[in-house]
Amino acid sequence: MDHHDQHHDDMSSPRSYTDSQWSPPPPGFRELDQIYAADGSPHTYSNPNSPPAVSPPLPYEHEYHQHPQPQNYETYQQGYSTEKETPYGTVAPIGKPTPDFEGPEVVPGQFSHYPHGGRPMSPSSHGGTTLTSPHIRPYGFKEHVDPYDNHEAAPPPVPPKDDRKCGMKKRTFFILIGVIVIAIIALALGLGLGLGLNKDDSDEGTVHPFCRENPESCIGGSLNSEYLSKKGVFNGTGIALAGESWNKGQRRIFTLYFQHHTGDIRFMQYTTDRKWIGGGKAQTVAGDAKDASPISAVAFALNETQYFHIFYIDKNNTVKQLIQSNTSDIWQPGPLSDLNLKAFDSPTTGLQACYKGNFYGDNDYTKFPTASGLNNTEQFEGQTGMNIWFATDDSTFLQYAWYSGQDDTWAKIEPWSGFNGHAGVGCYSWGAGTTSYAMLNNKDNDVEFWWKDTNQSAPSTPTHPINSWQNASMGAIKDVYPITSLGYTTYFYAQMADRSIKGFNITYNAENTTYIEDETFTVTDISNSVVGLGGTHLTVTAFAEKRGEETLWDSLYVFFQTAGDDITAFTRGLNGGEWTKGSLSIPDE
């Protein structure tokens, strides 16, 4: 039994908690053979015949002098609980007289409300004075027990009720509670021990299974769910740029596509007055992209119509194509989506599309910019279209091609094997002449340059075969980041093993493609300490604002992530100078 319960139970009992004996008589009652003095009176009676002192009037408005009818009362009904306790009082032996001078026996329950509503009066003593008593006699009290009185047996003691809690005996209840508490403690200790021993495993549970063993091939939330962006752009977002320097009718230089932290693919535009607009919900392109999906953009003009093509991988690892033209603001599914092509199911997957055949639809080859800044003198290839590469496993890419005039047809070209399917792809196929280039990262983390000449009128030789992809081994870039993104406009860019972004001035010349190390540069700021997120996507372009033959200003643009919820832009002049940087303001909603 709980001692607290025992204490509360004893509050209703006149027994002492310490010795379980009857409580002593109330103060002022001493069992002495003497006449008691009246409360508040300084005098005592010297003998029974002495005149009594007059007691102060009682605070009652009425006195009832009629004798009340004898009634029987249960002494334990009011004021006291009978539960768990035996009746307080016991009845004196029948016929034993109680002397007048003996102190009255205090019986609990006697001091109850009287049926006549008033207070019993002291006995009258002929003169109307009231004898004061050490305690007001209860109703029906007798000084003597008359032998002829009917003896009423005391009510039988009420047996104590079983101590019960929630329908169970108290002891059983507390045993059950104890068992439950012990079980909870044991469970908590077991879980705590398990979580403590497996803390590393629990932390790893937030990591994609592939990334647990290959962290250098992952980025953002796939490394740890804590890295997921809560604002700005998605950590590991694809970044793509569609330049419009060929589009003289628009007041925008280019359009930038990215994945918002909510998962949507959106776009922002950079205007000719060098201001950014867009990036909100109204600029949403797609809402079904997989996390950190690569994004590729191709924009060109065809038959006086401007087209924008966006390529990405959806949540089901399907390669998707969306198309928008200047005749409608609605993004429509392209024919590549209808093929239901499946990309590599991995947190990071390579994908890149390129325009081919001429300078984004402009057949005037003299307008094509060159790295030297001089006008182009070589004609474009007659046929125009697009190529796309996407990984299907960790070492294989598939290539598909589309040609103008065949609006609904994408043709499978050939698989590319022996490359890193988690890394990006670069391409250059819109230049002068008939040779196209593709750049891929091999298993040794070297970027390889592959070329293909489609000039059917040229002789095919062992060193320069026609219409066949060949590796220009002299152009390889060593020691890049395993899943580097690749980009080319004017300069070729890659992320190096130390996570810096480096630019290369490539001489594209088929089997003789190469670069000069002294002409390379690192994208940085005045602190010379800029590094990107490991595996960041990047996109690049170049632009020159002219008035006639006069160049008003020109700039290189390089975009990549440095923090995780950002897209940071780096700019400098085409011919050199200090780099400046600034983060794009991306709406959080």
Coordinates of C-alpha atoms in Angstrom, one line a residue:
M1 CA 0.0 0.0 0.0
D2 CA 1.2 3.4 -0.8
H3 CA 2.0 5.5 2.3
H4 CA 0.5 8.6 0.6
D5 CA -2.8 6.8 0.3
Q6 CA -2.6 5.6 3.9
H7 CA -2.0 9.2 5.0
H8 CA -5.1 10.5 3.2
D9 CA -7.2 7.7 4.4
D10 CA -6.3 8.4 8.0
M11 CA -7.4 12.0 7.7
S12 CA -11.0 10.8 8.0
S13 CA -10.2 8.8 11.1
P14 CA -9.7 10.1 14.6
R15 CA -7.0 7.5 15.1
S16 CA -3.5 8.7 15.6
Y17 CA -1.2 7.8 12.6
T18 CA 1.7 6.9 14.9
D19 CA 0.2 4.6 17.5
S20 CA -3.2 3.7 16.0
Q21 CA -4.8 4.5 19.4
W22 CA -7.8 6.6 20.0
S23 CA -7.1 10.3 19.8
P24 CA -7.0 12.0 23.2
P25 CA -10.1 13.8 24.4
P26 CA -10.5 17.3 23.0
P27 CA -8.8 20.1 24.9
G28 CA -10.6 21.2 28.0
F29 CA -11.8 17.8 28.9
R30 CA -9.8 16.1 31.7
E31 CA -11.1 13.0 33.4
L32 CA -10.9 14.3 37.0
D33 CA -13.4 13.8 39.7
Q34 CA -14.4 17.5 40.0
I35 CA -17.0 20.0 38.8
Y36 CA -15.9 21.7 35.5
A37 CA -15.7 25.4 35.5
A38 CA -17.7 27.3 32.9
D39 CA -15.8 28.6 29.9
G40 CA -15.0 32.2 30.3
S41 CA -16.0 32.4 34.0
P42 CA -13.5 33.3 36.7
H43 CA -15.5 31.5 39.5
T44 CA -16.0 28.0 40.4
Y45 CA -18.8 26.5 42.5
S46 CA -17.8 25.7 46.0
N47 CA -20.7 23.4 46.5
P48 CA -23.6 22.2 44.4
N49 CA -26.0 24.7 46.1
S50 CA -24.0 27.8 45.3
P51 CA -25.7 30.2 42.9
P52 CA -24.6 29.7 39.4
A53 CA -22.9 32.4 37.5
V54 CA -24.9 33.7 34.7
S55 CA -23.5 32.8 31.3
P56 CA -23.5 35.3 28.5
P57 CA -26.4 35.0 26.2
L58 CA -26.1 32.6 23.4
P59 CA -26.0 34.0 19.9
Y60 CA -29.3 32.5 18.8
E61 CA -32.5 34.4 18.1
H62 CA -34.9 31.7 19.5
E63 CA -34.9 29.2 22.2
Y64 CA -36.9 26.1 21.9
H65 CA -38.0 24.9 25.3
Q66 CA -40.1 22.1 24.1
H67 CA -38.6 18.7 24.6
P68 CA -37.7 17.1 21.3
Q69 CA -39.0 13.6 20.5
P70 CA -36.4 10.9 21.0
Q71 CA -34.9 9.9 17.7
N72 CA -32.3 7.3 16.7
Y73 CA -29.3 8.5 14.7
E74 CA -26.5 6.7 12.9
T75 CA -23.4 8.1 14.4
Y76 CA -21.3 7.3 11.4
Q77 CA -23.5 8.7 8.7
Q78 CA -22.4 12.3 8.6
G79 CA -19.0 13.8 8.7
Y80 CA -17.0 10.6 8.8
S81 CA -16.1 8.0 6.3
T82 CA -16.8 4.4 7.1
E83 CA -14.6 3.1 4.3
K84 CA -11.6 1.1 5.4
E85 CA -12.2 2.0 9.1
T86 CA -14.1 0.4 11.8
P87 CA -16.7 2.5 13.6
Y88 CA -15.1 5.0 15.9
G89 CA -17.1 4.6 19.1
T90 CA -18.1 1.6 21.1
V91 CA -21.1 1.3 23.4
A92 CA -20.6 1.3 27.1
P93 CA -21.8 -1.9 28.9
I94 CA -25.6 -1.8 29.4
G95 CA -26.6 -0.6 32.8
K96 CA -23.3 1.0 33.8
P97 CA -24.1 4.4 35.2
T98 CA -22.2 7.4 34.2
P99 CA -21.5 9.8 37.2
D100 CA -22.6 13.4 36.9
F101 CA -19.1 14.6 37.4
E102 CA -17.5 12.3 34.8
G103 CA -16.4 14.0 31.6
P104 CA -18.7 13.1 28.7
E105 CA -17.3 10.6 26.3
V106 CA -16.7 12.1 22.9
V107 CA -18.3 10.1 20.1
P108 CA -17.7 11.1 16.6
G109 CA -20.9 11.8 14.7
Q110 CA -22.8 13.0 17.7
F111 CA -22.3 16.6 16.8
S112 CA -24.6 16.6 13.9
H113 CA -27.4 19.0 12.9
Y114 CA -30.5 18.7 15.0
P115 CA -33.8 17.9 13.5
H116 CA -35.6 20.8 15.1
G117 CA -33.2 23.3 13.4
G118 CA -32.1 25.0 16.6
R119 CA -29.4 24.5 19.2
P120 CA -30.2 22.4 22.2
M121 CA -30.5 24.5 25.3
S122 CA -28.9 24.0 28.7
P123 CA -31.2 22.6 31.4
S124 CA -33.2 25.3 33.2
S125 CA -32.6 25.8 36.9
H126 CA -35.9 27.3 38.2
G127 CA -34.5 30.8 38.2
G128 CA -34.1 30.8 34.4
T129 CA -30.4 30.9 34.6
T130 CA -28.4 28.6 32.4
L131 CA -25.8 26.3 33.7
T132 CA -22.6 26.6 31.7
S133 CA -21.0 23.4 30.6
P134 CA -17.5 22.6 29.4
H135 CA -19.2 21.3 26.2
I136 CA -22.7 21.7 24.9
R137 CA -24.6 18.5 25.4
P138 CA -25.6 16.8 22.2
Y139 CA -29.2 16.2 21.4
G140 CA -30.6 13.2 23.3
F141 CA -27.7 13.0 25.7
K142 CA -28.4 11.4 29.1
E143 CA -26.3 11.6 32.2
H144 CA -27.5 8.3 33.4
V145 CA -28.6 5.1 31.7
D146 CA -32.0 4.1 33.0
P147 CA -32.3 0.4 33.5
Y148 CA -35.8 0.5 31.9
D149 CA -34.7 2.2 28.8
N150 CA -34.8 0.1 25.7
H151 CA -31.3 -0.9 24.9
E152 CA -30.4 -0.3 21.3
A153 CA -27.7 -2.3 19.9
A154 CA -24.9 -0.4 18.1
P155 CA -25.1 -0.8 14.4
P156 CA -22.7 -3.6 13.2
P157 CA -19.4 -2.3 12.0
V158 CA -19.3 -1.7 8.3
P159 CA -16.6 -3.9 6.8
P160 CA -14.0 -1.8 5.0
K161 CA -14.4 -1.8 1.3
D162 CA -11.7 -3.3 -0.9
D163 CA -9.1 -0.8 -1.9
R164 CA -9.6 -0.6 -5.6
K165 CA -8.1 1.3 -8.5
C166 CA -9.6 1.1 -12.0
G167 CA -11.7 -1.9 -10.9
M168 CA -8.6 -3.8 -9.5
K169 CA -7.4 -4.3 -6.0
K170 CA -5.0 -1.5 -5.1
R171 CA -2.1 -3.9 -4.7
T172 CA -2.8 -5.5 -8.1
F173 CA -3.2 -2.1 -9.7
F174 CA 0.2 -0.9 -8.5
I175 CA 1.9 -4.1 -9.4
L176 CA 0.6 -3.7 -12.9
I177 CA 1.7 -0.1 -13.0
G178 CA 5.1 -1.1 -11.8
V179 CA 5.4 -3.8 -14.5
I180 CA 4.4 -1.3 -17.2
V181 CA 6.9 1.3 -15.9
I182 CA 9.7 -1.3 -15.9
A183 CA 8.8 -2.3 -19.5
I184 CA 8.8 1.3 -20.6
I185 CA 12.2 1.9 -19.0
A186 CA 13.6 -1.3 -20.5
L187 CA 12.3 -0.3 -24.0
A188 CA 13.7 3.2 -23.6
L189 CA 17.1 1.8 -22.6
G190 CA 17.1 -0.6 -25.4
L191 CA 16.2 2.1 -28.0
G192 CA 18.7 4.5 -26.5
L193 CA 21.4 1.8 -26.6
G194 CA 20.5 0.8 -30.1
L195 CA 20.4 4.4 -31.3
G196 CA 23.7 5.2 -29.6
L197 CA 25.4 2.2 -31.1
N198 CA 24.0 2.8 -34.5
K199 CA 24.2 6.6 -34.6
D200 CA 26.4 6.5 -37.6
D201 CA 24.1 4.1 -39.4
S202 CA 21.1 6.4 -38.5
D203 CA 22.9 9.4 -39.9
E204 CA 23.8 7.4 -43.0
G205 CA 20.2 6.6 -43.4
T206 CA 19.6 10.1 -44.7
V207 CA 22.2 9.5 -47.4
H208 CA 21.4 7.9 -50.8
P209 CA 22.8 4.4 -50.8
F210 CA 25.0 5.0 -53.7
C211 CA 26.4 8.2 -52.2
R212 CA 27.3 6.5 -49.0
E213 CA 30.1 4.7 -50.8
N214 CA 30.7 7.3 -53.5
P215 CA 30.3 10.7 -52.0
E216 CA 32.5 12.3 -54.7
S217 CA 29.8 11.3 -57.2
C218 CA 27.0 13.1 -55.4
I219 CA 25.9 16.6 -54.5
G220 CA 23.4 18.3 -52.2
G221 CA 20.5 16.4 -50.5
S222 CA 21.7 13.0 -51.9
L223 CA 24.8 13.4 -49.6
N224 CA 22.7 14.3 -46.6
S225 CA 19.1 15.4 -46.3
E226 CA 20.2 18.3 -44.2
Y227 CA 21.7 19.8 -47.3
L228 CA 18.4 20.2 -49.0
S229 CA 17.7 23.8 -49.8
K230 CA 14.9 25.6 -47.9
K231 CA 15.1 28.7 -50.1
G232 CA 16.5 29.9 -53.4
V233 CA 17.5 27.2 -55.8
F234 CA 17.8 23.5 -55.4
N235 CA 21.1 22.3 -53.9
G236 CA 22.7 20.6 -57.0
T237 CA 20.4 22.3 -59.5
G238 CA 21.0 21.9 -63.2
I239 CA 21.8 25.2 -64.8
A240 CA 21.3 25.9 -68.5
L241 CA 21.5 29.1 -70.6
A242 CA 19.9 29.9 -73.9
G243 CA 21.7 32.8 -75.5
E244 CA 19.9 35.2 -77.9
S245 CA 22.6 37.4 -79.3
W246 CA 21.3 36.3 -82.7
N247 CA 17.9 37.6 -81.8
K248 CA 18.2 41.3 -82.5
G249 CA 14.5 41.9 -81.9
Q250 CA 14.5 41.1 -78.2
R251 CA 15.7 43.2 -75.3
R252 CA 17.3 40.3 -73.5
I253 CA 20.7 38.8 -73.8
F254 CA 20.0 35.3 -72.5
T255 CA 17.6 33.2 -70.5
L256 CA 18.8 31.1 -67.6
Y257 CA 17.0 27.9 -66.5
F258 CA 17.4 26.3 -63.1
Q259 CA 15.6 24.1 -60.6
H260 CA 13.9 26.0 -57.7
H261 CA 14.2 24.7 -54.2
T262 CA 10.6 23.6 -54.5
G263 CA 11.6 21.2 -57.4
D264 CA 10.1 23.2 -60.3
I265 CA 12.2 24.2 -63.3
R266 CA 12.0 27.9 -63.8
F267 CA 13.7 30.6 -65.8
M268 CA 15.1 34.2 -65.4
Q269 CA 16.1 36.6 -68.1
Y270 CA 19.0 39.0 -68.3
T271 CA 18.1 42.1 -70.2
T272 CA 20.2 44.4 -72.4
D273 CA 20.2 47.0 -69.6
R274 CA 21.8 44.3 -67.5
K275 CA 19.0 43.5 -65.1
W276 CA 17.5 40.2 -64.0
I277 CA 13.8 39.6 -64.2
G278 CA 11.6 36.5 -63.5
G279 CA 12.3 33.4 -61.5
G280 CA 8.9 33.3 -59.8
K281 CA 6.0 30.8 -60.1
A282 CA 4.8 32.5 -63.3
Q283 CA 8.1 31.5 -64.9
T284 CA 7.7 27.7 -64.2
V285 CA 8.6 25.4 -67.1
A286 CA 8.1 22.0 -65.5
G287 CA 7.1 20.6 -62.2
D288 CA 8.1 16.9 -62.5
A289 CA 11.9 17.1 -62.6
K290 CA 13.9 14.7 -60.5
D291 CA 16.1 16.2 -57.7
A292 CA 19.2 17.8 -59.1
S293 CA 18.2 16.9 -62.7
P294 CA 20.6 18.1 -65.3
I295 CA 19.0 20.8 -67.6
S296 CA 20.0 21.6 -71.1
A297 CA 18.6 24.4 -73.3
V298 CA 18.8 25.0 -77.0
A299 CA 17.4 28.1 -78.7
F300 CA 17.5 28.9 -82.4
A301 CA 15.5 30.4 -85.2
L302 CA 13.9 28.3 -88.0
N303 CA 11.8 29.8 -90.8
E304 CA 11.4 33.1 -89.0
T305 CA 10.1 31.3 -85.8
Q306 CA 12.1 31.3 -82.6
Y307 CA 12.2 28.1 -80.6
F308 CA 13.3 27.2 -77.1
H309 CA 14.0 23.6 -76.2
I310 CA 14.4 22.4 -72.6
F311 CA 15.7 18.9 -71.8
Y312 CA 15.7 17.3 -68.4
I313 CA 15.1 14.0 -66.5
D314 CA 11.8 13.6 -64.7
K315 CA 11.1 11.7 -61.4
N316 CA 10.7 8.5 -63.3
N317 CA 14.1 8.9 -64.9
T318 CA 12.5 9.6 -68.3
V319 CA 14.2 12.0 -70.6
K320 CA 11.9 14.9 -71.3
Q321 CA 11.7 17.6 -74.0
L322 CA 9.6 20.8 -73.7
I323 CA 9.2 23.3 -76.5
Q324 CA 8.2 27.0 -76.5
S325 CA 8.1 29.3 -79.5
N326 CA 7.6 33.1 -79.9
T327 CA 4.1 32.4 -81.1
S328 CA 3.0 30.9 -77.8
D329 CA 4.0 31.2 -74.1
I330 CA 2.9 27.6 -73.5
W331 CA 5.5 24.8 -73.0
Q332 CA 4.5 21.8 -75.1
P333 CA 6.0 18.3 -74.9
G334 CA 8.5 17.6 -77.6
P335 CA 8.8 14.4 -79.7
L336 CA 11.7 13.1 -77.7
S337 CA 9.3 12.7 -74.7
D338 CA 7.2 10.3 -76.7
L339 CA 10.0 7.9 -77.0
N340 CA 9.9 7.2 -73.2
L341 CA 13.7 7.0 -73.1
K342 CA 15.1 6.0 -69.7
A343 CA 18.2 7.7 -68.2
F344 CA 20.6 6.4 -65.6
D345 CA 18.8 6.0 -62.2
S346 CA 21.3 7.8 -60.1
P347 CA 21.5 11.0 -57.9
T348 CA 23.7 12.4 -60.6
T349 CA 23.3 11.7 -64.3
G350 CA 25.0 13.2 -67.3
L351 CA 22.9 14.9 -70.0
Q352 CA 23.6 17.6 -72.7
A353 CA 21.9 18.8 -75.9
C354 CA 23.5 20.9 -78.6
Y355 CA 22.4 22.8 -81.7
K356 CA 24.3 21.8 -84.8
G357 CA 24.7 23.1 -88.3
N358 CA 25.0 26.9 -88.1
F359 CA 25.1 29.7 -85.6
Y360 CA 21.8 29.0 -83.9
G361 CA 19.8 29.3 -87.1
D362 CA 21.6 32.2 -88.6
N363 CA 23.0 31.1 -92.0
D364 CA 25.2 34.2 -92.3
Y365 CA 28.4 32.5 -91.4
T366 CA 30.3 35.8 -91.3
K367 CA 28.5 36.7 -88.1
F368 CA 29.8 33.7 -86.2
P369 CA 32.2 35.0 -83.4
T370 CA 35.6 33.4 -83.1
A371 CA 38.0 33.2 -80.2
S372 CA 40.3 35.7 -81.8
G373 CA 37.4 38.2 -82.3
L374 CA 37.8 38.2 -86.1
N375 CA 35.0 37.5 -88.4
N376 CA 34.4 33.9 -89.5
T377 CA 35.3 32.9 -93.1
E378 CA 34.1 29.3 -93.2
Q379 CA 30.7 28.4 -94.3
F380 CA 28.2 26.4 -92.1
E381 CA 27.2 22.9 -92.8
G382 CA 24.1 22.7 -94.8
Q383 CA 22.0 20.5 -92.5
T384 CA 20.8 21.8 -89.1
G385 CA 19.4 20.1 -86.1
M386 CA 20.2 19.0 -82.5
N387 CA 22.2 16.2 -80.8
I388 CA 21.6 15.0 -77.2
W389 CA 23.6 12.7 -75.0
F390 CA 22.4 11.1 -71.8
A391 CA 23.8 8.4 -69.5
T392 CA 22.0 5.0 -69.3
D393 CA 24.4 3.5 -66.7
D394 CA 27.6 4.4 -64.9
S395 CA 29.7 4.1 -68.0
T396 CA 27.5 4.5 -71.1
F397 CA 25.8 7.4 -72.9
L398 CA 23.3 7.2 -75.7
Q399 CA 23.2 9.7 -78.5
Y400 CA 20.1 10.8 -80.3
A401 CA 19.9 13.3 -83.2
W402 CA 17.1 15.4 -84.7
Y403 CA 17.3 17.2 -88.0
S404 CA 15.2 20.2 -89.2
G405 CA 12.5 19.1 -91.6
Q406 CA 11.8 16.0 -89.5
D407 CA 9.9 17.6 -86.7
D408 CA 8.8 14.4 -85.1
T409 CA 11.8 12.2 -85.5
W410 CA 14.7 11.6 -83.1
A411 CA 17.1 9.0 -84.4
K412 CA 19.4 6.8 -82.3
I413 CA 23.0 7.3 -83.3
E414 CA 25.3 5.0 -81.3
P415 CA 26.2 4.3 -77.7
W416 CA 29.3 5.8 -76.1
S417 CA 31.0 3.5 -73.6
G418 CA 33.9 3.8 -71.1
F419 CA 32.9 7.2 -69.7
N420 CA 31.6 8.4 -66.3
G421 CA 27.8 8.3 -66.5
H422 CA 27.6 10.7 -63.4
A423 CA 29.6 13.5 -65.1
G424 CA 28.5 16.1 -67.5
V425 CA 28.8 16.3 -71.3
G426 CA 30.1 19.1 -73.4
C427 CA 29.5 19.8 -77.1
Y428 CA 30.4 22.2 -79.9
S429 CA 28.6 21.7 -83.2
W430 CA 27.3 25.1 -84.3
G431 CA 30.6 26.4 -85.6
A432 CA 31.9 26.9 -89.1
G433 CA 32.8 23.9 -91.2
T434 CA 31.6 20.3 -91.0
T435 CA 33.2 19.0 -87.8
S436 CA 31.4 18.6 -84.5
Y437 CA 32.9 18.0 -81.1
A438 CA 31.8 16.1 -78.0
M439 CA 33.6 16.2 -74.6
L440 CA 33.2 13.5 -72.0
N441 CA 34.9 12.6 -68.7
N442 CA 36.5 9.2 -68.6
K443 CA 37.0 6.8 -65.7
D444 CA 40.4 8.3 -65.0
N445 CA 38.9 11.8 -64.5
D446 CA 40.3 13.2 -67.7
V447 CA 38.2 15.1 -70.2
E448 CA 38.4 13.6 -73.7
F449 CA 37.7 15.6 -76.9
W450 CA 36.0 13.7 -79.6
W451 CA 35.5 15.0 -83.2
K452 CA 33.4 13.9 -86.2
D453 CA 33.8 15.3 -89.8
T454 CA 30.7 14.9 -91.9
N455 CA 32.1 16.3 -95.1
Q456 CA 31.3 13.6 -97.6
S457 CA 33.4 15.2 -100.3
A458 CA 36.6 15.0 -98.3
P459 CA 38.8 11.9 -98.6
S460 CA 38.7 9.6 -95.6
T461 CA 42.2 8.7 -94.2
P462 CA 43.4 6.6 -91.2
T463 CA 44.2 9.8 -89.3
H464 CA 41.2 11.7 -90.5
P465 CA 38.3 9.3 -91.2
I466 CA 35.0 10.8 -92.4
N467 CA 31.7 10.5 -90.6
S468 CA 33.2 8.7 -87.6
W469 CA 33.8 9.8 -84.0
Q470 CA 37.5 10.0 -83.1
N471 CA 39.4 10.9 -80.0
A472 CA 41.7 13.9 -80.1
S473 CA 44.1 12.6 -77.5
M474 CA 46.3 15.7 -77.5
G475 CA 43.4 17.8 -76.2
A476 CA 42.7 15.8 -73.0
I477 CA 42.3 17.8 -69.8
K478 CA 43.8 16.0 -66.8
D479 CA 42.7 15.7 -63.2
V480 CA 39.2 17.1 -63.2
Y481 CA 36.5 16.6 -60.6
P482 CA 34.9 13.1 -61.0
I483 CA 31.4 14.4 -61.9
T484 CA 32.5 17.7 -63.4
S485 CA 30.0 19.7 -65.5
L486 CA 31.3 20.9 -68.8
G487 CA 30.5 23.9 -70.9
Y488 CA 31.7 25.8 -74.0
T489 CA 31.2 29.3 -75.4
T490 CA 34.3 31.0 -76.6
Y491 CA 36.2 29.2 -73.8
F492 CA 35.8 25.6 -72.6
Y493 CA 35.2 25.2 -68.8
A494 CA 35.5 22.3 -66.4
Q495 CA 35.7 21.8 -62.6
M496 CA 39.1 20.7 -61.4
A497 CA 39.9 18.2 -58.7
D498 CA 40.4 21.1 -56.2
R499 CA 36.8 22.2 -57.1
S500 CA 37.9 25.4 -58.8
I501 CA 36.4 26.3 -62.2
K502 CA 39.0 26.6 -64.9
G503 CA 38.8 28.0 -68.5
F504 CA 40.7 26.7 -71.5
N505 CA 41.3 28.3 -74.8
I506 CA 40.8 25.3 -77.1
T507 CA 42.1 25.1 -80.6
Y508 CA 39.4 23.0 -82.3
N509 CA 41.2 21.2 -85.2
A510 CA 39.9 17.7 -85.5
E511 CA 42.7 15.2 -84.6
N512 CA 45.0 18.1 -83.8
T513 CA 42.7 19.7 -81.2
T514 CA 44.7 21.0 -78.3
Y515 CA 45.2 23.9 -75.9
I516 CA 48.0 25.9 -74.4
E517 CA 48.4 25.6 -70.6
D518 CA 49.7 29.2 -70.3
E519 CA 46.4 30.5 -71.7
T520 CA 44.2 28.8 -69.2
F521 CA 42.6 30.8 -66.3
T522 CA 40.7 30.2 -63.1
V523 CA 37.3 31.8 -62.5
T524 CA 37.7 33.6 -59.2
D525 CA 37.2 36.9 -57.5
I526 CA 39.6 39.5 -55.9
S527 CA 40.3 37.0 -53.0
N528 CA 41.5 34.3 -55.5
S529 CA 39.9 31.7 -53.4
V530 CA 36.6 30.7 -55.1
V531 CA 35.6 27.1 -55.3
G532 CA 32.3 25.6 -56.4
L533 CA 30.3 22.9 -54.7
G534 CA 31.8 19.6 -55.6
G535 CA 29.9 18.4 -58.7
T536 CA 28.1 21.7 -59.3
H537 CA 26.4 22.2 -62.6
L538 CA 27.7 25.1 -64.6
T539 CA 26.7 27.1 -67.7
V540 CA 28.6 29.7 -69.7
T541 CA 28.3 32.2 -72.5
A542 CA 29.8 35.3 -74.0
F543 CA 28.2 38.6 -75.2
A544 CA 29.3 41.8 -76.8
E545 CA 27.1 44.9 -77.1
K546 CA 27.9 46.8 -80.3
R547 CA 27.0 50.0 -82.0
G548 CA 27.9 49.5 -85.6
E549 CA 31.5 48.3 -85.6
E550 CA 32.1 49.8 -82.2
T551 CA 32.0 47.4 -79.2
L552 CA 30.3 49.2 -76.3
W553 CA 31.1 46.4 -73.8
D554 CA 31.7 42.7 -73.8
S555 CA 31.8 40.0 -71.2
L556 CA 32.2 36.4 -70.3
Y557 CA 29.6 34.9 -68.1
V558 CA 30.1 31.8 -65.9
F559 CA 27.3 30.5 -63.6
F560 CA 27.7 27.8 -60.9
Q561 CA 26.9 27.1 -57.2
T562 CA 29.1 28.0 -54.3
A563 CA 26.7 27.8 -51.3
G564 CA 24.0 25.3 -52.2
D565 CA 20.9 27.5 -52.4
D566 CA 22.5 30.0 -54.8
I567 CA 23.5 30.6 -58.4
T568 CA 26.5 32.8 -58.5
A569 CA 27.5 34.7 -61.6
F570 CA 31.1 35.5 -62.5
T571 CA 31.9 38.0 -65.2
R572 CA 35.0 39.6 -66.9
G573 CA 35.9 41.1 -70.3
L574 CA 36.4 38.8 -73.3
N575 CA 40.1 39.7 -73.4
G576 CA 40.9 39.5 -69.7
G577 CA 40.6 41.7 -66.6
E578 CA 39.4 41.3 -63.1
W579 CA 36.5 38.9 -62.3
T580 CA 33.5 40.2 -60.5
K581 CA 30.8 38.0 -58.9
G582 CA 27.3 38.4 -57.7
S583 CA 24.5 36.0 -56.5
L584 CA 21.3 36.0 -58.4
S585 CA 18.2 37.0 -56.4
I586 CA 16.0 34.0 -56.6
P587 CA 12.4 34.3 -55.2
D588 CA 11.8 31.9 -52.3
E589 CA 8.2 31.3 -53.4

